[in-house]
Amino acid sequence: MQGIKNIIFDLGGIILNIDYQRTIQAFHDLGFTNFQNLYSQFQMADLFDQFETGKVTPDQFLDALQAQAPENVTREQLKSAWNALLLDFPLARLQLLQQLRNHYNLYLLSNTNALHHEAFTQKLQETRGLPSLGLFFDKAYFSHEIGLRKPFAEAYQLVLDAHGLRPEETLFIDDSLPNITGAEAVGIRTLHLPGPKTILEVFRPQS
């Protein structure tokens, strides 16, 4: 951490626990016998990328799912299945962020979408009594709001430029190797943190 003044955190897998298999299983339980194939088709059509960069609205995204859904599956069921991967915010990680704010400028840069954003914000409110992740950061950036997503250089550069951050004084933490590579391309120092490792093992409690 020598020379580091700023830390940019990823969200899913770093602060928020997630499990993609739960969403796959939830769609299977709704009668989607080919959800993996459907997911691949949506990827090929750039639907997920467009949803994550705000170019597709939640209604348009749900319409695309509904068109492929078995008969009698409701939109609420589709939303629930889509959000099933979102698990919990471990209290110790949130407490660590509070401690780190005394020593560093903290930012969040997350690839997400409007449906997930609404769901994990509600989860934070219901489980921790907190209205927003923004409480833990100088600024939180979500791909569907800024129209940019990792690992493209423009997403990282937006954060650097908005706050006048020097990349060599900035650490980016993510569980995805492509996202790490993207940050390194603009000169940001990085920490690849794939599961089961957590930020609690990286940072000792600071007084």
mmCIF file of N, CA and C in Angstrom, residues 19-28 35 39 80-86 116:
data_model
loop_
_atom_site.group_PDB
_atom_site.id
_atom_site.type_symbol
_atom_site.label_atom_id
_atom_site.label_comp_id
_atom_site.label_asym_id
_atom_site.label_seq_id
_atom_site.Cartn_x
_atom_site.Cartn_y
_atom_site.Cartn_z
ATOM 1 N N ASP A 19 -23.671 -15.292 -6.152
ATOM 2 C CA ASP A 19 -23.589 -16.688 -6.578
ATOM 3 C C ASP A 19 -24.385 -16.836 -7.873
ATOM 4 N N TYR A 20 -23.682 -16.817 -9.010
ATOM 5 C CA TYR A 20 -24.350 -16.881 -10.309
ATOM 6 C C TYR A 20 -25.177 -18.149 -10.468
ATOM 7 N N GLN A 21 -24.743 -19.229 -9.803
ATOM 8 C CA GLN A 21 -25.449 -20.491 -9.933
ATOM 9 C C GLN A 21 -26.880 -20.389 -9.418
ATOM 10 N N ARG A 22 -27.107 -19.513 -8.456
ATOM 11 C CA ARG A 22 -28.459 -19.353 -7.903
ATOM 12 C C ARG A 22 -29.423 -18.782 -8.942
ATOM 13 N N THR A 23 -28.937 -17.877 -9.777
ATOM 14 C CA THR A 23 -29.797 -17.338 -10.840
ATOM 15 C C THR A 23 -30.055 -18.394 -11.902
ATOM 16 N N ILE A 24 -29.035 -19.146 -12.257
ATOM 17 C CA ILE A 24 -29.220 -20.243 -13.223
ATOM 18 C C ILE A 24 -30.265 -21.229 -12.713
ATOM 19 N N GLN A 25 -30.164 -21.589 -11.426
ATOM 20 C CA GLN A 25 -31.104 -22.535 -10.833
ATOM 21 C C GLN A 25 -32.516 -21.937 -10.763
ATOM 22 N N ALA A 26 -32.602 -20.653 -10.447
ATOM 23 C CA ALA A 26 -33.914 -19.999 -10.336
ATOM 24 C C ALA A 26 -34.643 -20.005 -11.678
ATOM 25 N N PHE A 27 -33.920 -19.756 -12.756
ATOM 26 C CA PHE A 27 -34.553 -19.802 -14.075
ATOM 27 C C PHE A 27 -34.919 -21.240 -14.458
ATOM 28 N N HIS A 28 -34.078 -22.166 -14.076
ATOM 29 C CA HIS A 28 -34.402 -23.579 -14.317
ATOM 30 C C HIS A 28 -35.689 -23.963 -13.587
ATOM 31 N N PHE A 35 -31.554 -22.212 -20.091
ATOM 32 C CA PHE A 35 -31.166 -20.855 -19.710
ATOM 33 C C PHE A 35 -29.719 -20.552 -20.082
ATOM 34 N N TYR A 39 -28.748 -17.428 -22.177
ATOM 35 C CA TYR A 39 -27.758 -16.469 -21.686
ATOM 36 C C TYR A 39 -26.709 -16.207 -22.757
ATOM 37 N N SER A 80 -37.267 -11.768 -9.803
ATOM 38 C CA SER A 80 -36.763 -12.515 -8.658
ATOM 39 C C SER A 80 -35.662 -13.486 -9.066
ATOM 40 N N ALA A 81 -35.870 -14.175 -10.177
ATOM 41 C CA ALA A 81 -34.853 -15.120 -10.665
ATOM 42 C C ALA A 81 -33.589 -14.379 -11.076
ATOM 43 N N TRP A 82 -33.756 -13.246 -11.749
ATOM 44 C CA TRP A 82 -32.606 -12.462 -12.199
ATOM 45 C C TRP A 82 -31.789 -11.959 -11.009
ATOM 46 N N ASN A 83 -32.464 -11.621 -9.908
ATOM 47 C CA ASN A 83 -31.784 -11.077 -8.727
ATOM 48 C C ASN A 83 -31.323 -12.154 -7.747
ATOM 49 N N ALA A 84 -31.588 -13.417 -8.053
ATOM 50 C CA ALA A 84 -31.290 -14.496 -7.095
ATOM 51 C C ALA A 84 -29.811 -14.595 -6.758
ATOM 52 N N LEU A 85 -28.949 -14.129 -7.631
ATOM 53 C CA LEU A 85 -27.505 -14.255 -7.399
ATOM 54 C C LEU A 85 -27.009 -13.329 -6.307
ATOM 55 N N LEU A 86 -27.795 -12.298 -5.963
ATOM 56 C CA LEU A 86 -27.379 -11.317 -4.964
ATOM 57 C C LEU A 86 -27.584 -11.890 -3.567
ATOM 58 N N HIS A 116 -30.544 -5.064 -10.668
ATOM 59 C CA HIS A 116 -29.663 -5.486 -9.579
ATOM 60 C C HIS A 116 -29.421 -4.335 -8.606
#
